[in-house]
Short mmCIF file of C-alpha atoms and ligand atoms in Angstrom, two decimals:
data_model
loop_
_atom_site.label_atom_id
_atom_site.label_comp_id
_atom_site.label_asym_id
_atom_site.label_seq_id
_atom_site.Cartn_x
_atom_site.Cartn_y
_atom_site.Cartn_z
CA MET A 452 53.86 -50.09 13.04
CA ARG A 453 51.26 -47.86 14.71
CA TYR A 454 48.80 -46.45 12.17
CA LEU A 455 46.23 -43.67 12.37
CA VAL A 456 43.80 -44.36 9.53
CA THR A 457 41.12 -41.74 8.97
CA GLY A 458 37.92 -42.59 7.11
CA GLY A 459 38.51 -46.27 7.87
CA ALA A 460 34.78 -47.01 7.98
CA GLY A 461 34.48 -46.15 4.29
CA PHE A 462 35.27 -48.13 1.16
CA ILE A 463 39.04 -47.86 0.63
CA GLY A 464 39.86 -47.19 4.30
CA SER A 465 38.16 -50.39 5.49
CA ASN A 466 39.88 -52.41 2.76
CA PHE A 467 43.21 -50.82 3.78
CA ILE A 468 42.83 -51.69 7.46
CA ARG A 469 41.94 -55.28 6.54
CA TYR A 470 44.95 -55.38 4.19
CA ILE A 471 47.28 -54.17 6.97
CA PHE A 472 46.01 -56.68 9.55
CA ASN A 473 46.17 -59.53 7.00
CA LYS A 474 49.73 -58.62 6.10
CA TYR A 475 51.23 -57.58 9.45
CA GLY A 476 48.98 -59.30 12.00
CA ALA A 477 49.80 -58.45 15.60
CA ASP A 478 52.72 -56.24 14.48
CA ALA A 479 50.18 -53.61 13.42
CA GLN A 480 48.17 -51.29 15.64
CA VAL A 481 45.41 -49.28 13.98
CA VAL A 482 43.36 -46.34 15.21
CA ASN A 483 40.42 -45.69 12.92
CA LEU A 484 39.15 -42.09 13.20
CA ASP A 485 35.85 -41.75 11.37
CA LYS A 486 32.94 -39.33 11.58
CA LEU A 487 30.49 -41.98 10.35
CA THR A 488 28.91 -39.79 7.71
CA TYR A 489 26.33 -41.42 5.42
CA ALA A 490 29.30 -43.24 3.79
CA GLY A 491 30.87 -44.56 6.99
CA ILE A 492 29.84 -48.03 8.15
CA ARG A 493 31.54 -49.09 11.37
CA GLU A 494 30.38 -52.70 10.91
CA ASN A 495 32.62 -52.99 7.82
CA LEU A 496 35.37 -53.83 10.30
CA ALA A 497 33.27 -55.69 12.88
CA GLU A 498 35.79 -58.54 12.99
CA TYR A 499 38.40 -56.27 14.65
CA GLU A 500 36.16 -54.68 17.28
CA GLY A 501 37.43 -55.76 20.70
CA SER A 502 40.91 -56.58 19.40
CA LYS A 503 43.72 -55.05 21.46
CA ASN A 504 45.38 -53.84 18.24
CA TYR A 505 42.39 -51.88 16.96
CA ARG A 506 40.65 -48.81 18.29
CA PHE A 507 37.70 -46.98 16.75
CA VAL A 508 37.44 -43.25 17.48
CA HIS A 509 34.18 -41.63 16.45
CA GLY A 510 35.23 -38.14 15.44
CA ASP A 511 35.82 -35.51 12.81
CA ILE A 512 39.18 -34.80 11.16
CA ALA A 513 38.21 -31.11 11.20
CA THR A 514 37.83 -31.07 15.02
CA PRO A 515 41.20 -30.64 16.80
CA GLU A 516 40.11 -32.40 20.02
CA ASP A 517 38.96 -35.51 18.08
CA VAL A 518 42.19 -35.59 16.12
CA ALA A 519 44.35 -35.12 19.25
CA GLU A 520 42.53 -38.07 20.84
CA ALA A 521 43.23 -40.25 17.81
CA TYR A 522 46.93 -39.31 17.80
CA LYS A 523 47.20 -41.00 21.22
CA GLY A 524 47.13 -44.29 19.33
CA VAL A 525 45.62 -47.61 20.35
CA ASP A 526 47.31 -47.80 23.76
CA GLY A 527 48.28 -44.19 24.48
CA SER A 528 51.79 -44.60 23.02
CA GLY A 529 51.11 -42.57 19.84
CA VAL A 530 51.25 -43.31 16.11
CA ASP A 531 54.02 -43.67 13.51
CA VAL A 532 52.03 -43.28 10.30
CA VAL A 533 48.91 -41.37 9.26
CA VAL A 534 46.91 -42.42 6.21
CA ASN A 535 44.22 -39.83 5.50
CA PHE A 536 41.32 -41.36 3.58
CA ALA A 537 38.61 -39.29 5.31
CA ALA A 538 36.78 -37.20 2.75
CA GLU A 539 33.52 -36.33 1.11
CA THR A 540 33.96 -38.31 -2.10
CA HIS A 541 30.99 -38.26 -4.46
CA VAL A 542 31.10 -35.81 -7.39
CA ASP A 543 27.30 -35.79 -7.79
CA ARG A 544 26.86 -34.79 -4.14
CA SER A 545 29.45 -32.01 -4.54
CA LEU A 546 27.25 -30.58 -7.30
CA MET A 547 24.39 -30.28 -4.80
CA GLU A 548 26.24 -29.11 -1.71
CA ALA A 549 29.95 -28.24 -1.83
CA GLY A 550 30.39 -26.77 1.66
CA THR A 551 31.01 -30.08 3.46
CA PHE A 552 33.62 -30.94 0.82
CA ILE A 553 35.64 -27.83 1.67
CA GLN A 554 35.17 -28.41 5.39
CA THR A 555 36.45 -32.01 5.34
CA ASP A 556 38.66 -32.27 2.26
CA VAL A 557 40.52 -28.98 2.80
CA HIS A 558 40.04 -27.76 6.37
CA GLY A 559 40.09 -31.32 7.77
CA VAL A 560 43.48 -31.95 6.16
CA LEU A 561 44.80 -28.74 7.71
CA VAL A 562 43.64 -29.81 11.20
CA LEU A 563 45.18 -33.28 10.81
CA LEU A 564 48.50 -31.74 9.80
CA GLU A 565 48.46 -29.09 12.52
CA GLU A 566 47.60 -31.64 15.21
CA ALA A 567 50.38 -33.91 13.93
CA ARG A 568 52.88 -31.12 14.58
CA LYS A 569 51.61 -30.82 18.16
CA ASN A 570 50.90 -34.45 19.03
CA ALA A 571 53.13 -36.57 16.80
CA PRO A 572 56.48 -34.77 16.31
CA ASN A 573 58.21 -38.06 15.47
CA LEU A 574 55.76 -39.13 12.78
CA ARG A 575 57.45 -41.30 10.14
CA ARG A 576 54.95 -40.79 7.35
CA PHE A 577 51.82 -38.77 6.57
CA ILE A 578 50.05 -40.15 3.49
CA GLN A 579 47.54 -37.75 1.97
CA ILE A 580 45.18 -39.76 -0.23
CA SER A 581 44.45 -37.50 -3.18
CA THR A 582 42.94 -38.44 -6.54
CA ASP A 583 43.69 -38.38 -10.28
CA GLU A 584 40.67 -36.07 -10.57
CA VAL A 585 42.80 -33.11 -9.40
CA TYR A 586 44.46 -33.03 -12.85
CA GLY A 587 41.12 -32.62 -14.60
CA SER A 588 40.19 -34.21 -17.90
CA ILE A 589 42.65 -35.21 -20.65
CA ASP A 590 41.67 -36.21 -24.20
CA GLN A 591 44.97 -37.84 -25.18
CA GLY A 592 48.07 -38.93 -23.30
CA SER A 593 48.42 -39.23 -19.53
CA PHE A 594 49.17 -36.82 -16.70
CA THR A 595 52.45 -37.04 -14.82
CA GLU A 596 52.92 -35.84 -11.26
CA SER A 597 54.49 -32.54 -12.38
CA ASP A 598 51.56 -31.52 -14.59
CA PRO A 599 49.51 -28.54 -13.40
CA LEU A 600 46.32 -29.22 -11.46
CA ASN A 601 43.09 -28.32 -13.19
CA PRO A 602 40.20 -29.62 -11.06
CA ARG A 603 36.86 -29.04 -12.78
CA ASN A 604 34.21 -29.85 -10.16
CA PRO A 605 33.75 -28.99 -6.46
CA TYR A 606 34.87 -32.46 -5.31
CA SER A 607 38.13 -32.40 -7.26
CA ALA A 608 38.76 -28.75 -6.36
CA SER A 609 38.44 -29.55 -2.67
CA LYS A 610 40.73 -32.59 -3.05
CA ALA A 611 43.28 -30.38 -4.82
CA GLY A 612 43.18 -28.03 -1.82
CA GLY A 613 43.93 -30.86 0.63
CA ASP A 614 46.60 -32.27 -1.69
CA ARG A 615 48.50 -28.98 -1.81
CA MET A 616 47.95 -28.23 1.89
CA ALA A 617 49.75 -31.48 2.75
CA TYR A 618 52.56 -30.54 0.36
CA ALA A 619 52.77 -27.10 1.96
CA TYR A 620 53.31 -28.69 5.39
CA ALA A 621 56.11 -30.80 3.97
CA GLN A 622 57.79 -27.73 2.47
CA THR A 623 57.16 -25.38 5.39
CA TYR A 624 57.63 -27.63 8.41
CA GLY A 625 59.50 -30.61 6.99
CA MET A 626 56.63 -32.98 7.67
CA PRO A 627 57.17 -36.46 6.12
CA VAL A 628 54.31 -36.08 3.66
CA VAL A 629 53.66 -38.30 0.64
CA VAL A 630 50.72 -37.46 -1.61
CA THR A 631 49.09 -40.22 -3.67
CA ARG A 632 46.78 -39.65 -6.63
CA ALA A 633 44.86 -42.81 -7.42
CA SER A 634 42.44 -43.53 -10.23
CA ASN A 635 38.87 -44.88 -9.85
CA ASN A 636 38.80 -47.76 -7.37
CA PHE A 637 36.44 -50.72 -7.37
CA GLY A 638 35.96 -53.69 -5.08
CA PRO A 639 33.97 -54.90 -2.04
CA TYR A 640 32.36 -52.44 0.42
CA GLN A 641 32.02 -49.55 -2.06
CA TYR A 642 29.00 -47.40 -1.25
CA PRO A 643 26.27 -48.08 -3.84
CA GLU A 644 26.23 -44.53 -5.21
CA LYS A 645 29.39 -45.03 -7.30
CA LEU A 646 29.17 -46.46 -10.82
CA ILE A 647 30.10 -50.11 -10.30
CA PRO A 648 28.25 -50.96 -7.06
CA LEU A 649 25.22 -48.89 -8.10
CA PHE A 650 24.94 -50.67 -11.44
CA VAL A 651 25.59 -54.16 -10.04
CA THR A 652 22.95 -53.79 -7.34
CA ASN A 653 20.43 -52.17 -9.70
CA ALA A 654 20.98 -55.01 -12.18
CA ILE A 655 20.38 -57.64 -9.50
CA ASP A 656 17.04 -55.92 -8.78
CA ASP A 657 16.10 -55.43 -12.48
CA GLN A 658 16.24 -51.66 -11.94
CA PRO A 659 17.46 -49.25 -14.68
CA LEU A 660 21.19 -48.50 -14.92
CA PRO A 661 21.38 -44.68 -15.33
CA LEU A 662 24.23 -44.12 -17.79
CA TYR A 663 25.18 -40.45 -18.02
CA GLY A 664 25.40 -38.75 -21.43
CA ASP A 665 26.75 -40.86 -24.31
CA GLY A 666 28.41 -43.37 -21.95
CA LYS A 667 31.78 -42.79 -23.61
CA ASN A 668 33.50 -41.15 -20.64
CA ILE A 669 36.68 -43.00 -19.72
CA ARG A 670 37.95 -43.92 -16.28
CA ASP A 671 41.07 -45.92 -15.37
CA TRP A 672 39.92 -48.69 -13.01
CA LEU A 673 42.09 -49.77 -10.08
CA PHE A 674 41.24 -52.77 -7.92
CA VAL A 675 41.10 -51.64 -4.30
CA ASP A 676 43.60 -54.28 -3.05
CA ASP A 677 46.16 -53.01 -5.56
CA HIS A 678 45.60 -49.48 -4.27
CA CYS A 679 46.13 -50.69 -0.67
CA ALA A 680 49.32 -52.52 -1.68
CA ALA A 681 50.66 -49.37 -3.37
CA ILE A 682 49.97 -47.23 -0.27
CA ASP A 683 51.68 -49.81 1.95
CA PHE A 684 54.64 -49.78 -0.46
CA LEU A 685 54.85 -45.97 -0.44
CA ILE A 686 54.80 -45.77 3.36
CA GLU A 687 58.20 -47.49 3.22
CA ASN A 688 59.55 -46.47 -0.18
CA GLY A 689 58.09 -43.05 -0.96
CA SER A 690 60.18 -39.91 -0.51
CA ASN A 691 59.18 -36.93 1.60
CA SER A 692 57.34 -34.15 -0.27
CA GLU A 693 56.80 -36.36 -3.32
CA THR A 694 53.56 -37.15 -5.13
CA TYR A 695 52.87 -40.53 -6.76
CA ASN A 696 50.19 -41.47 -9.29
CA ILE A 697 48.55 -44.86 -8.65
CA GLY A 698 46.67 -45.98 -11.75
CA GLY A 699 45.17 -49.32 -12.63
CA GLY A 700 46.15 -49.31 -16.31
CA ASN A 701 42.57 -50.29 -17.16
CA GLU A 702 41.00 -47.46 -19.13
CA ARG A 703 37.44 -48.31 -20.12
CA GLU A 704 34.41 -46.40 -21.40
CA ASN A 705 31.49 -46.40 -18.96
CA ARG A 706 29.26 -48.15 -21.50
CA GLU A 707 31.74 -51.05 -21.71
CA ILE A 708 31.84 -51.44 -17.92
CA THR A 709 28.05 -51.33 -17.88
CA GLN A 710 27.74 -54.11 -20.46
CA LYS A 711 30.28 -56.27 -18.65
CA ILE A 712 28.35 -55.91 -15.39
CA LEU A 713 25.12 -56.92 -17.12
CA GLN A 714 26.83 -59.97 -18.66
CA ILE A 715 28.20 -61.13 -15.31
CA VAL A 716 24.89 -60.64 -13.50
CA GLY A 717 23.07 -62.25 -16.45
CA LYS A 718 20.71 -59.36 -17.19
CA PRO A 719 19.74 -57.77 -20.55
CA ASP A 720 21.21 -54.57 -22.06
CA SER A 721 17.66 -53.18 -22.07
CA LEU A 722 18.24 -52.25 -18.40
CA ILE A 723 20.60 -49.48 -19.58
CA LYS A 724 18.87 -46.12 -19.31
CA ARG A 725 20.51 -43.11 -20.92
CA VAL A 726 20.03 -40.09 -18.65
CA SER A 727 21.09 -36.47 -19.02
CA ASP A 728 24.78 -35.87 -18.46
CA ARG A 729 26.45 -34.88 -15.19
CA GLN A 730 27.23 -31.12 -15.21
CA GLY A 731 30.87 -30.48 -16.09
CA HIS A 732 31.39 -34.24 -16.58
CA ASP A 733 35.12 -34.94 -17.02
CA ARG A 734 35.60 -36.87 -20.25
CA ARG A 735 38.69 -38.94 -19.54
CA TYR A 736 41.06 -39.52 -16.65
CA SER A 737 44.48 -40.94 -17.39
CA ILE A 738 47.65 -40.95 -15.31
CA ASP A 739 51.21 -42.04 -15.98
CA THR A 740 52.46 -44.44 -13.26
CA ALA A 741 56.14 -44.59 -14.31
CA LYS A 742 57.28 -42.82 -11.13
CA LEU A 743 55.72 -45.50 -8.91
CA ASN A 744 56.82 -48.33 -11.21
CA ASN A 745 60.40 -47.01 -11.26
CA LEU A 746 60.51 -47.41 -7.47
CA GLY A 747 59.86 -51.12 -8.06
CA PHE A 748 56.11 -51.39 -7.49
CA ARG A 749 54.12 -53.72 -9.78
CA TRP A 750 50.64 -55.18 -9.58
CA THR A 751 49.32 -58.14 -11.45
CA THR A 752 45.55 -58.11 -10.89
CA ASP A 753 43.65 -58.91 -14.08
CA PHE A 754 40.85 -56.37 -14.57
CA ASP A 755 38.18 -58.75 -15.90
CA ASP A 756 38.88 -61.24 -13.14
CA ALA A 757 38.75 -58.54 -10.44
CA LEU A 758 35.52 -57.10 -11.87
CA GLU A 759 33.92 -60.54 -11.85
CA ARG A 760 35.03 -61.19 -8.25
CA THR A 761 33.71 -57.76 -7.25
CA VAL A 762 30.31 -58.39 -8.84
CA ARG A 763 30.13 -61.79 -7.14
CA TRP A 764 30.91 -60.10 -3.79
CA TYR A 765 27.82 -57.87 -4.15
CA VAL A 766 25.73 -60.87 -5.20
CA ALA A 767 26.92 -62.80 -2.13
CA ASN A 768 26.59 -59.85 0.29
CA GLU A 769 23.09 -58.59 -0.41
CA PRO A 770 22.32 -57.74 3.25
CA TRP A 771 25.26 -55.29 3.24
CA TRP A 772 23.93 -53.12 0.38
CA ARG A 773 20.23 -53.68 1.04
CA ALA A 774 20.74 -52.12 4.47
CA ILE A 775 21.81 -48.95 2.65
CA LYS A 776 19.49 -48.95 -0.36
CA GLU A 777 16.32 -50.04 1.41
CA ARG A 778 16.71 -48.75 4.94
CA SER A 779 18.66 -45.50 4.63
CA ALA A 780 16.35 -42.48 4.42
CA GLU A 781 19.41 -40.38 3.52
CA TYR A 782 20.13 -42.62 0.50
CA LYS A 783 16.55 -42.37 -0.76
CA ALA A 784 16.52 -38.59 -0.29
CA PHE A 785 19.75 -38.25 -2.27
CA TYR A 786 18.33 -40.19 -5.23
CA ALA A 787 15.04 -38.31 -5.13
CA LYS A 788 17.02 -35.06 -5.43
CA GLN A 789 19.47 -36.48 -7.96
CA TYR A 790 16.74 -37.38 -10.43
CA ALA A 791 14.29 -34.58 -9.67
CA ASN A 792 15.38 -32.54 -12.71
CA ARG A 793 16.82 -35.14 -15.08
P1 LIG B 2045 34.02 -43.23 1.09
O1 LIG B 2045 33.08 -42.14 0.76
O2 LIG B 2045 33.62 -44.65 0.86
O3 LIG B 2045 34.47 -43.12 2.63
C1 LIG B 2045 34.80 -41.90 3.23
C2 LIG B 2045 34.94 -42.15 4.73
O4 LIG B 2045 35.38 -40.93 5.36
C3 LIG B 2045 33.63 -42.54 5.42
O5 LIG B 2045 33.85 -43.60 6.33
C4 LIG B 2045 33.22 -41.27 6.15
O6 LIG B 2045 32.44 -41.52 7.31
C5 LIG B 2045 34.58 -40.69 6.51
N1 LIG B 2045 34.53 -39.23 6.72
C6 LIG B 2045 33.95 -38.30 5.93
N2 LIG B 2045 34.12 -37.07 6.48
C7 LIG B 2045 34.86 -37.25 7.60
C8 LIG B 2045 35.36 -36.37 8.59
N3 LIG B 2045 35.15 -35.03 8.52
N4 LIG B 2045 36.09 -36.87 9.62
C9 LIG B 2045 36.29 -38.21 9.72
N5 LIG B 2045 35.81 -39.10 8.83
C10 LIG B 2045 35.11 -38.61 7.78
O7 LIG B 2045 35.37 -42.88 0.30
P2 LIG B 2045 36.40 -43.82 -0.47
O8 LIG B 2045 35.90 -44.11 -1.83
O9 LIG B 2045 36.81 -44.93 0.42
O10 LIG B 2045 37.62 -42.80 -0.64
C11 LIG B 2045 38.63 -42.70 0.37
C12 LIG B 2045 39.66 -41.67 -0.06
O11 LIG B 2045 40.24 -42.03 -1.31
C13 LIG B 2045 39.08 -40.27 -0.28
O12 LIG B 2045 40.01 -39.34 0.21
C14 LIG B 2045 38.94 -40.15 -1.78
O13 LIG B 2045 39.02 -38.80 -2.21
C15 LIG B 2045 40.14 -40.97 -2.24
N6 LIG B 2045 40.01 -41.58 -3.56
C16 LIG B 2045 38.95 -42.37 -3.86
C17 LIG B 2045 38.87 -43.01 -5.09
C18 LIG B 2045 37.72 -43.90 -5.43
O14 LIG B 2045 37.62 -44.33 -6.60
N7 LIG B 2045 36.84 -44.26 -4.51
C19 LIG B 2045 39.90 -42.80 -6.04
C20 LIG B 2045 40.98 -41.98 -5.70
C21 LIG B 2045 41.04 -41.39 -4.45
P1 LIG B 2046 31.69 -42.32 -10.23
O1 LIG B 2046 31.67 -43.73 -9.77
O2 LIG B 2046 30.75 -41.34 -9.62
O3 LIG B 2046 33.21 -41.83 -10.09
P2 LIG B 2046 33.90 -40.44 -10.61
O4 LIG B 2046 32.88 -39.52 -11.07
O5 LIG B 2046 34.57 -39.96 -9.38
O6 LIG B 2046 34.84 -40.88 -11.70
O7 LIG B 2046 31.46 -42.30 -11.80
C1 LIG B 2046 32.28 -43.03 -12.70
C2 LIG B 2046 31.83 -42.71 -14.10
O8 LIG B 2046 30.52 -43.25 -14.28
C3 LIG B 2046 31.72 -41.22 -14.39
O9 LIG B 2046 32.09 -40.99 -15.74
C4 LIG B 2046 30.24 -40.93 -14.20
C5 LIG B 2046 29.58 -42.24 -14.63
N1 LIG B 2046 28.30 -42.55 -13.94
C6 LIG B 2046 27.16 -42.84 -14.68
O10 LIG B 2046 27.18 -42.86 -15.92
N2 LIG B 2046 26.00 -43.12 -14.00
C7 LIG B 2046 25.94 -43.12 -12.63
O11 LIG B 2046 24.85 -43.35 -12.06
C8 LIG B 2046 27.13 -42.84 -11.89
C9 LIG B 2046 27.11 -42.82 -10.38
C10 LIG B 2046 28.30 -42.56 -12.58
#
């Protein structure tokens, strides 16, 4: 299979490309189109650089010429499948500056779809990676795929725009689109601005763990390999125009995750620092995964085991996150701004 993966230098995209090469070996060809924003780290996939089955294209999904170049594939023969991970992804950043979110997460999706019509008329599958955050917050029960969207922050609103744009291209032009809405991922190579990698790396350094509000917000945690397996499954088994929730089945309050991290790293609870809440902070995300399960997909990863392995990965790979936290001026500027008024 010939894949175009966008945003492959980021967290889930790099795990997905590794998953595909581990599973399919030389039968897979992957073009990785990535703008290398602050969150894109080309070295995440250093082991594939120079391989005849892998090609990195430095470009923007919102720029037609970059996208057309990527649709040529690894060897000029084209691509069969697009998996669009490329996005601005951090809610806190969307509260500071929402414009880039609209540009990439909405307009970028439009350009990818439009260029697919021109450059890849025989595409077998276009996977639009959306998020459970498009449904908004739910106090009780779980959202199914047919529930109305109610995004409540600029990140989730922009993701909802891309989600429905992909659906519109399926309806209007018959494009083989599948939309996936996954819950909060965790695992290796996650940028240390998101809850788990931020708290693990702060704990290692005896720095405070800034827990927003009362710490009782609930997220449903999905191990990144399980997410990759579900996407791979849906490339083959999903139906055109359909949307599938991909949840981890591991709903936890943030304060519980925080305590678990401290236990694994062996640091005291006194490192927890209650800070003022995120504006518009969604209370609980919960999605029903029956539609995916009914197709035959199951995952068996144990949450506590996966969390422990993830924490150990950050302990063992200090140079990876120290390069970001200690040497990135952009990272330091973001945190200076983030805590200026809190
Ligand atoms: P990330 O922030 O780690 O990586 C995003 C990648 O996209 C980076 O490599 C970045 O350089 C690239 N990128 C950004 N703008 C681009 C552009 N205009 N053109 C090309 N590349 C661009 O993100 P992630 O956590 O790996 O998330 C990947 C996708 O999964 C996103 O679409 C996100 O909305 C979705 N998602 C994430 C989660 C999660 O918990 N992380 C959960 C559900 C869905
Ligand atoms: P995050 O990893 O930013 O993912 P999302 O907002 O997309 O769910 O945050 C996960 C949860 O952790 C969310 O409820 C906000 C909370 N949180 C904190 O309490 N402190 C932090 O420093 C961060 C980054 C998040």
